[in-house]
CSV table of C-alpha atoms in Angstrom, one decimal:
chain,number,residue,atom,x,y,z
A,887,MET,CA,-55.1,230.8,84.3
A,888,ASP,CA,-57.4,228.4,81.2
A,889,LYS,CA,-60.3,226.4,83.2
A,890,ASN,CA,-59.2,222.9,80.6
A,891,ARG,CA,-55.3,222.9,81.6
A,892,TYR,CA,-54.8,221.0,84.0
A,893,SER,CA,-52.8,222.7,87.6
A,894,ILE,CA,-50.7,220.0,90.3
A,895,SER,CA,-53.9,221.0,93.4
A,896,ASP,CA,-52.2,220.9,97.6
A,897,GLN,CA,-54.5,218.1,96.9
A,898,SER,CA,-52.9,216.3,94.7
A,899,ILE,CA,-49.9,217.1,96.3
A,900,ARG,CA,-51.1,215.2,99.6
A,901,PHE,CA,-51.8,212.3,98.2
A,902,LEU,CA,-48.6,212.3,96.1
A,903,ASN,CA,-46.4,212.8,99.2
A,904,LYS,CA,-48.9,210.0,100.6
A,905,TYR,CA,-48.7,207.2,98.0
A,906,LEU,CA,-44.9,207.7,97.3
A,907,ASN,CA,-43.8,207.5,101.2
A,908,SER,CA,-45.9,204.5,101.0
A,909,PHE,CA,-43.8,201.0,101.1
A,910,SER,CA,-44.8,198.8,97.0
A,911,PRO,CA,-41.7,196.9,96.4
A,912,THR,CA,-42.5,194.1,94.3
A,913,GLY,CA,-44.9,190.6,95.3
A,914,TYR,CA,-45.3,193.0,98.4
A,915,GLU,CA,-47.2,195.8,97.0
A,916,SER,CA,-50.9,196.0,99.3
A,917,GLU,CA,-49.9,199.4,101.1
A,918,GLY,CA,-49.4,201.3,97.7
A,919,GLN,CA,-51.8,199.9,95.7
A,920,LYS,CA,-54.8,201.0,99.3
A,921,ILE,CA,-53.8,204.0,99.2
A,922,TRP,CA,-54.0,204.4,95.2
A,923,LYS,CA,-57.4,202.7,95.4
A,924,ASP,CA,-58.5,204.7,98.1
A,925,TYR,CA,-58.2,207.6,95.8
A,926,ILE,CA,-58.9,207.4,92.8
A,927,SER,CA,-62.5,205.6,94.0
A,928,SER,CA,-64.3,209.1,94.7
A,929,TYR,CA,-63.6,209.3,90.0
A,930,VAL,CA,-64.5,206.0,89.3
A,931,GLU,CA,-67.7,203.6,88.7
A,932,LYS,CA,-66.0,200.5,89.7
A,933,ILE,CA,-62.9,199.1,91.1
A,934,VAL,CA,-61.6,195.2,90.4
A,935,THR,CA,-58.7,193.6,91.9
A,936,ASP,CA,-57.0,190.8,90.7
A,937,LEU,CA,-55.2,187.8,92.5
A,938,TYR,CA,-51.3,189.5,92.4
A,939,GLY,CA,-53.1,192.5,93.1
A,940,THR,CA,-53.4,194.8,90.0
A,941,VAL,CA,-56.0,197.2,91.1
A,942,VAL,CA,-57.9,198.6,88.3
A,943,GLY,CA,-60.9,201.9,88.2
A,944,ILE,CA,-63.1,201.6,85.3
A,945,ILE,CA,-65.5,204.8,84.2
A,946,ASN,CA,-68.3,203.6,81.6
A,947,PRO,CA,-67.8,199.6,82.5
A,948,ASN,CA,-70.8,198.2,80.8
A,949,ASN,CA,-72.1,201.0,78.0
A,950,SER,CA,-69.9,200.1,75.5
A,951,PRO,CA,-67.9,196.9,73.7
A,952,TYR,CA,-64.8,199.1,73.1
A,953,LYS,CA,-62.4,199.2,76.5
A,954,LEU,CA,-59.2,201.5,76.1
A,955,ILE,CA,-56.6,200.8,79.3
A,956,ILE,CA,-54.2,204.1,80.6
A,957,GLU,CA,-51.4,201.8,83.0
A,958,ALA,CA,-48.4,202.6,85.4
A,959,HIS,CA,-46.8,200.1,87.6
A,960,ALA,CA,-47.1,200.5,91.2
A,961,ASP,CA,-44.3,198.8,92.1
A,962,GLU,CA,-40.7,199.2,93.3
A,963,ILE,CA,-37.4,198.1,93.3
A,964,SER,CA,-36.1,196.2,96.5
A,965,TRP,CA,-33.9,194.3,98.5
A,966,TYR,CA,-34.4,190.5,100.3
A,967,VAL,CA,-32.7,189.3,103.1
A,968,ASN,CA,-30.2,186.3,101.0
A,969,TYR,CA,-27.9,184.7,103.8
A,970,ILE,CA,-27.3,185.8,107.1
A,971,THR,CA,-23.6,185.5,108.8
A,972,GLU,CA,-22.4,184.2,112.7
A,973,ASP,CA,-21.9,187.4,113.4
A,974,GLY,CA,-25.1,189.1,112.6
A,975,LEU,CA,-24.3,191.0,109.1
A,976,ILE,CA,-27.0,190.6,106.5
A,977,TYR,CA,-26.4,189.9,103.1
A,978,VAL,CA,-28.8,190.6,100.5
A,979,SER,CA,-30.5,189.4,96.9
A,980,ARG,CA,-32.3,192.1,94.4
A,981,ASN,CA,-35.9,192.5,94.2
A,982,GLY,CA,-36.2,194.0,90.8
A,983,GLY,CA,-32.9,196.2,89.4
A,984,SER,CA,-31.9,197.4,92.6
A,985,ASP,CA,-28.7,199.8,92.2
A,986,HIS,CA,-25.5,198.2,94.2
A,987,GLN,CA,-23.5,200.2,94.2
A,988,ILE,CA,-26.0,203.7,95.9
A,989,ALA,CA,-25.9,201.1,98.8
A,990,PRO,CA,-23.1,202.0,101.2
A,991,SER,CA,-23.7,204.2,103.9
A,992,LYS,CA,-27.6,203.6,102.7
A,993,LYS,CA,-30.4,203.4,105.6
A,994,VAL,CA,-32.7,201.1,105.0
A,995,VAL,CA,-36.2,199.0,106.1
A,996,ILE,CA,-36.5,195.6,107.1
A,997,HIS,CA,-40.5,194.2,107.0
A,998,THR,CA,-40.3,191.2,109.4
A,999,GLU,CA,-43.9,189.7,111.1
A,1000,LYS,CA,-42.5,191.5,114.4
A,1001,GLY,CA,-42.3,194.8,112.4
A,1002,LEU,CA,-40.4,197.4,109.9
A,1003,VAL,CA,-36.4,196.0,111.9
A,1004,ASN,CA,-33.8,199.7,110.2
A,1005,GLY,CA,-30.7,199.3,109.2
A,1006,VAL,CA,-27.6,200.4,107.3
A,1007,PHE,CA,-25.6,199.2,104.4
A,1008,GLY,CA,-21.9,199.2,105.9
A,1009,TRP,CA,-18.7,199.5,104.3
A,1010,PRO,CA,-15.3,199.5,105.4
A,1011,ALA,CA,-13.7,203.2,106.6
A,1012,ILE,CA,-11.4,205.1,103.5
A,1013,HIS,CA,-8.8,204.8,106.4
A,1014,THR,CA,-9.0,201.2,106.2
A,1015,ARG,CA,-8.8,200.4,101.9
A,1016,LYS,CA,-5.5,200.3,101.0
A,1017,SER,CA,-5.4,202.4,97.8
A,1018,LEU,CA,-4.1,199.8,95.0
A,1019,GLU,CA,-6.7,197.5,96.5
A,1020,GLU,CA,-9.5,199.6,96.2
A,1021,LYS,CA,-13.1,197.1,95.3
A,1022,ASN,CA,-15.8,198.6,94.3
A,1023,PRO,CA,-19.7,197.6,95.8
A,1024,SER,CA,-20.7,194.4,94.6
A,1025,LEU,CA,-23.6,191.7,94.7
A,1026,ASP,CA,-20.4,190.0,96.8
A,1027,ASN,CA,-19.4,192.2,99.1
A,1028,ILE,CA,-22.9,194.7,100.2
A,1029,PHE,CA,-24.2,193.5,103.6
A,1030,ILE,CA,-26.1,195.7,106.2
A,1031,ASP,CA,-25.8,195.4,109.7
A,1032,ILE,CA,-28.9,195.8,112.1
A,1033,GLY,CA,-26.9,196.5,114.8
A,1034,ALA,CA,-27.1,192.6,116.2
A,1035,PHE,CA,-24.5,190.6,118.2
A,1036,ASP,CA,-25.3,188.2,116.1
A,1037,LYS,CA,-26.7,185.4,114.1
A,1038,LYS,CA,-28.7,184.0,116.7
A,1039,GLU,CA,-30.1,188.1,117.9
A,1040,VAL,CA,-30.9,188.9,114.1
A,1041,GLU,CA,-33.5,185.7,114.4
A,1042,LYS,CA,-34.4,187.1,117.4
A,1043,ILE,CA,-35.5,190.7,116.4
A,1044,GLY,CA,-37.7,189.0,113.8
A,1045,VAL,CA,-35.1,189.0,110.7
A,1046,HIS,CA,-34.8,186.1,108.3
A,1047,VAL,CA,-34.3,185.2,104.7
A,1048,GLY,CA,-37.0,186.7,102.7
A,1049,CYS,CA,-37.4,189.2,104.7
A,1050,PHE,CA,-37.9,192.3,102.1
A,1051,ILE,CA,-35.4,195.4,102.1
A,1052,THR,CA,-36.8,198.9,101.3
A,1053,TYR,CA,-35.3,202.5,101.2
A,1054,PRO,CA,-37.2,204.4,103.8
A,1055,ASP,CA,-35.8,208.6,101.9
A,1056,GLU,CA,-39.5,210.4,102.0
A,1057,PHE,CA,-40.6,213.1,99.6
A,1058,PHE,CA,-39.6,216.1,99.2
A,1059,ILE,CA,-39.8,219.1,96.3
A,1060,MET,CA,-36.6,220.7,95.5
A,1061,ASN,CA,-36.8,223.7,93.5
A,1062,HIS,CA,-40.1,224.4,93.5
A,1063,ASN,CA,-40.0,222.1,90.3
A,1064,TYR,CA,-38.3,218.9,91.1
A,1065,PHE,CA,-40.8,216.1,92.7
A,1066,VAL,CA,-37.5,214.1,94.5
A,1067,CYS,CA,-38.2,210.4,95.6
A,1068,ARG,CA,-37.7,206.9,95.5
A,1069,SER,CA,-40.6,204.8,93.8
A,1070,LEU,CA,-41.0,208.3,91.7
A,1071,ASP,CA,-39.9,204.8,88.7
A,1072,ASN,CA,-43.3,204.5,88.5
A,1073,LYS,CA,-45.6,205.4,91.6
A,1074,ILE,CA,-45.6,208.8,89.4
A,1075,GLY,CA,-47.3,207.4,86.5
A,1076,GLY,CA,-49.6,205.9,88.9
A,1077,PHE,CA,-50.3,209.6,90.5
A,1078,ILE,CA,-51.1,210.2,86.2
A,1079,ILE,CA,-53.5,208.0,85.5
A,1080,ALA,CA,-55.6,208.8,88.7
A,1081,GLU,CA,-54.8,212.4,87.9
A,1082,VAL,CA,-56.4,211.7,84.4
A,1083,ALA,CA,-59.7,209.8,85.7
A,1084,LYS,CA,-60.1,212.7,87.9
A,1085,MET,CA,-60.5,215.4,85.0
A,1086,ILE,CA,-62.7,213.0,83.0
A,1087,ILE,CA,-65.2,213.1,86.0
A,1088,GLU,CA,-64.3,217.0,86.7
A,1089,HIS,CA,-65.6,218.1,83.3
A,1090,GLU,CA,-67.9,215.5,82.6
A,1091,ILE,CA,-67.1,213.9,79.7
A,1092,ASP,CA,-69.2,210.9,78.8
A,1093,LEU,CA,-67.0,208.8,77.0
A,1094,GLN,CA,-68.2,206.4,74.4
A,1095,PHE,CA,-65.7,202.7,75.8
A,1096,GLY,CA,-64.7,201.5,78.5
A,1097,LEU,CA,-61.6,203.8,80.2
A,1098,TYR,CA,-60.0,200.8,82.2
A,1099,VAL,CA,-57.4,202.6,85.2
A,1100,VAL,CA,-54.6,199.8,85.1
A,1101,ASN,CA,-52.1,200.1,88.0
A,1102,SER,CA,-49.8,197.2,88.0
A,1103,VAL,CA,-47.8,194.8,89.6
A,1104,GLN,CA,-44.7,193.8,89.2
A,1105,GLU,CA,-43.0,194.9,86.0
A,1106,GLU,CA,-39.8,195.2,87.8
A,1107,VAL,CA,-39.6,191.3,87.3
A,1108,GLY,CA,-40.9,191.2,84.3
A,1109,LEU,CA,-43.7,192.9,82.8
A,1110,ARG,CA,-45.9,190.3,84.3
A,1111,GLY,CA,-48.8,191.8,86.2
A,1112,ALA,CA,-49.7,193.5,82.9
A,1113,LYS,CA,-49.5,190.3,81.1
A,1114,MET,CA,-52.4,189.4,83.5
A,1115,ILE,CA,-54.8,192.0,83.3
A,1116,SER,CA,-54.5,192.1,79.6
A,1117,HIS,CA,-55.5,189.2,79.5
A,1118,ALA,CA,-58.6,189.8,81.7
A,1119,ILE,CA,-59.2,192.7,80.9
A,1120,LYS,CA,-58.9,192.0,77.0
A,1121,PRO,CA,-58.2,195.4,75.7
A,1122,HIS,CA,-59.1,197.1,72.0
A,1123,ILE,CA,-56.1,200.4,73.0
A,1124,ALA,CA,-52.9,200.3,76.2
A,1125,ILE,CA,-51.8,203.6,76.5
A,1126,VAL,CA,-48.9,203.1,79.0
A,1127,THR,CA,-47.3,205.3,81.3
A,1128,ASP,CA,-43.7,205.3,82.3
A,1129,VAL,CA,-40.7,206.5,83.1
A,1130,THR,CA,-37.8,206.7,81.2
A,1131,HIS,CA,-33.6,208.0,81.4
A,1132,ASP,CA,-33.0,212.2,81.0
A,1133,THR,CA,-30.1,212.3,79.3
A,1134,SER,CA,-28.7,215.6,79.9
A,1135,THR,CA,-26.9,214.3,83.1
A,1136,PRO,CA,-23.2,213.6,83.4
A,1137,MET,CA,-21.8,210.1,81.8
A,1138,ILE,CA,-24.6,209.2,79.9
A,1139,ASP,CA,-24.1,209.0,75.7
A,1140,LYS,CA,-26.9,210.4,74.3
A,1141,LYS,CA,-26.0,209.3,71.0
A,1142,ILE,CA,-27.1,205.3,72.4
A,1143,GLN,CA,-29.6,206.5,74.4
A,1144,GLY,CA,-31.4,209.9,72.6
A,1145,ASP,CA,-31.6,213.3,73.3
A,1146,ILE,CA,-33.9,214.0,76.8
A,1147,LYS,CA,-34.3,216.6,79.3
A,1148,CYS,CA,-36.5,217.3,82.3
A,1149,GLY,CA,-39.0,220.5,81.8
A,1150,LEU,CA,-38.9,219.9,78.6
A,1151,GLY,CA,-42.5,217.8,77.5
A,1152,PRO,CA,-43.6,213.8,78.2
A,1153,VAL,CA,-41.4,211.4,75.7
A,1154,ILE,CA,-43.4,210.1,73.0
A,1155,GLY,CA,-41.9,206.5,72.2
A,1156,TYR,CA,-41.5,204.9,69.4
A,1157,ALA,CA,-40.7,201.2,69.0
A,1158,PRO,CA,-41.8,197.8,67.5
A,1159,SER,CA,-44.1,197.6,70.2
A,1160,ILE,CA,-45.9,201.0,69.5
A,1161,HIS,CA,-48.6,200.9,66.7
A,1162,LYS,CA,-48.5,203.9,64.7
A,1163,LYS,CA,-52.1,204.7,64.1
A,1164,ILE,CA,-52.1,205.9,67.8
A,1165,ARG,CA,-48.7,206.8,68.4
A,1166,GLU,CA,-49.7,209.4,65.5
A,1167,PHE,CA,-53.2,210.6,67.8
A,1168,ILE,CA,-51.3,211.0,70.5
A,1169,ILE,CA,-48.6,213.0,68.8
A,1170,ASP,CA,-50.9,214.9,66.4
A,1171,THR,CA,-52.9,216.0,70.1
A,1172,SER,CA,-50.6,217.0,71.3
A,1173,LYS,CA,-49.2,219.5,68.5
A,1174,ASN,CA,-53.1,220.6,68.4
A,1175,LYS,CA,-53.8,221.4,72.2
A,1176,LYS,CA,-50.1,222.7,72.6
A,1177,ILE,CA,-48.4,219.9,74.9
A,1178,SER,CA,-45.1,220.3,74.0
A,1179,PHE,CA,-43.5,217.0,73.4
A,1180,GLN,CA,-40.4,214.9,73.3
A,1181,ARG,CA,-40.0,211.7,70.9
A,1182,LEU,CA,-36.8,209.1,71.6
A,1183,VAL,CA,-36.6,205.4,69.8
A,1184,SER,CA,-36.2,201.6,71.3
A,1185,SER,CA,-36.2,198.4,70.0
A,1186,ARG,CA,-38.6,196.9,73.0
A,1187,THR,CA,-39.0,199.9,75.3
A,1188,GLY,CA,-38.8,197.5,78.8
A,1189,THR,CA,-42.2,198.8,79.8
A,1190,ASP,CA,-45.4,197.3,79.9
A,1191,THR,CA,-46.2,198.6,76.3
A,1192,ASP,CA,-44.4,195.1,75.5
A,1193,ALA,CA,-46.6,193.1,77.3
A,1194,PHE,CA,-50.3,194.5,76.4
A,1195,ALA,CA,-48.7,195.0,72.9
A,1196,TYR,CA,-48.1,191.3,71.9
A,1197,SER,CA,-50.7,189.9,74.3
A,1198,ASN,CA,-54.0,187.8,73.4
A,1199,LYS,CA,-54.7,189.0,69.3
A,1200,GLY,CA,-52.9,191.8,69.5
A,1201,VAL,CA,-53.4,195.4,71.3
A,1202,LEU,CA,-53.2,198.3,69.6
A,1203,SER,CA,-50.5,199.8,72.1
A,1204,SER,CA,-48.4,203.5,72.6
A,1205,LEU,CA,-45.6,204.4,75.6
A,1206,ILE,CA,-45.9,207.8,77.2
A,1207,SER,CA,-43.1,208.8,79.1
A,1208,ILE,CA,-42.2,211.0,81.7
A,1209,PRO,CA,-38.4,212.5,81.9
A,1210,LEU,CA,-36.7,210.9,85.1
A,1211,LYS,CA,-33.0,211.5,86.3
A,1212,TYR,CA,-30.8,208.9,87.9
A,1213,MET,CA,-33.4,206.1,87.9
A,1214,HIS,CA,-33.2,203.2,90.3
A,1215,THR,CA,-31.6,205.6,93.0
A,1216,THR,CA,-33.3,207.2,95.9
A,1217,VAL,CA,-33.2,210.4,94.5
A,1218,GLU,CA,-35.3,210.0,91.8
A,1219,MET,CA,-36.4,213.3,90.2
A,1220,VAL,CA,-38.8,214.4,87.7
A,1221,HIS,CA,-40.6,217.7,86.4
A,1222,LYS,CA,-43.2,219.2,87.9
A,1223,LYS,CA,-44.3,220.8,84.7
A,1224,ASP,CA,-43.8,217.4,82.4
A,1225,VAL,CA,-46.0,215.8,85.3
A,1226,GLU,CA,-48.7,218.4,84.7
A,1227,LYS,CA,-48.5,218.1,80.6
A,1228,THR,CA,-48.5,214.4,80.6
A,1229,ILE,CA,-51.8,213.9,82.6
A,1230,GLN,CA,-53.2,217.0,79.5
A,1231,LEU,CA,-51.9,215.2,77.0
A,1232,ILE,CA,-53.4,211.7,77.8
A,1233,PHE,CA,-56.7,213.8,78.8
A,1234,GLU,CA,-57.0,215.0,75.5
A,1235,THR,CA,-56.1,211.8,74.2
A,1236,LEU,CA,-58.7,210.1,75.4
A,1237,LYS,CA,-61.1,213.3,74.7
A,1238,GLY,CA,-59.7,212.6,71.0
A,1239,ILE,CA,-60.7,208.9,70.7
A,1240,ASN,CA,-63.8,209.7,72.5
A,1241,TYR,CA,-65.2,212.1,68.9
A,1242,SER,CA,-63.1,209.7,66.6
A,1243,GLN,CA,-63.9,206.4,67.3
A,1244,GLU,CA,-64.1,204.7,64.1
A,1245,LYS,CA,-60.5,205.7,63.6
A,1246,PHE,CA,-60.1,202.9,66.6
A,1247,PHE,CA,-62.7,200.8,67.7
A,1248,ILE,CA,-64.5,200.0,64.0
A,1249,ASP,CA,-63.5,197.4,61.7
C-alpha cells in the first residue's frame, strides 16, 4: 500500500465510534466537542474554544500572517420538550431540521438535570386507525411516552419544557464499506478534518501558513458558529466539508438534486459562494493525484461555506462534500472510500497551497 495514501486505521475507527455515539444537539455540543478536542490535541499546537463552544485546533499559529481554515460542524439535529399533557404525554418542537416522518416508534433519550430519561415516540396501532382517515406524522400529532401516569409524574421524573431530546441509535459498519449512524451530518466532517491534521503531523509537512482546524457549533440553525468564528479568526481561505445527498436512492429527482452516488468519491461544489480560484485548484489536485470526484451545483450551499465566504471583507471559500444517504434520519450512511478520498484530497490540497502560496495569499 502507498504509504502516502490515507487509510482509516483501527485507532481512527475507535475515535469515530466514540465521537458519533456522543450526544451533540445544537446548542449542547459540549459532550462531542470534548471527545473531538481530546483526539485532535495530539496533532495541533494550540486549542481555543469560543463562547458558544466552537473548538479550533491550530497548527503553526504564530509563524505566518496567513490563515487557512478547514472546517466542519459539530452539532446534530434534535428535539425539545414543548408541551406536557395532563395524561403525561410529551409534544415536541424541532431543534434543527428534525424529520417528523421518521419519529413514530423511535426510541428517544430526554436529557434532564436528574439524568437521561428513556422514552418512545408513540403511534396509534394500525387496528385503531380508519384507512380513509389515515393521518401522516406531523408536529401536531407526534408525541413521546415515557411511561408516566400523568403530568405530575413526568415532572417528578425531571422532565420539563425545554429539555432536549436525542435519538440513542449508535454507530455500526454495514457490509464492510458503509458507516451508519445518526449525526454523520456532520460529525463525519469533524472526523475528516481531524484526520487531515493528523496527516499533516505524521508526514511532517512544514506549513507556511497557519492552519485552523475548526469544528463549529450551531450550523443546523443558521450557520451560527461559523459566522462567529470567521469574524474571530479572519481567515484568508476556508475549505469546508459537509455532507450532501446521495441521489441514487428512490424518490429523489436527479434533475433537481443532481447525480451523486456513494462510493464514487468526494463532491466538489459549484455555487456563488464558492470561489472559482480555490475550487479549480481542488479539481486540479484531484486530477493530478488521481482522486476520483463528483460535481454538484447549487444556488446556495446551505453549509458553513456561505457563512465564511461572505464574512469580514470576503473569504476565499470552497466546499468538499461527502455523499450521504438518508440525511436527518437515524440511519445516515456514508461510504468508507469517500471518507478516505476526502481526507486525502484535503491533505493534498493543503500541500499544494503550501507550495503555491503566491496564488492565494499574495495580493
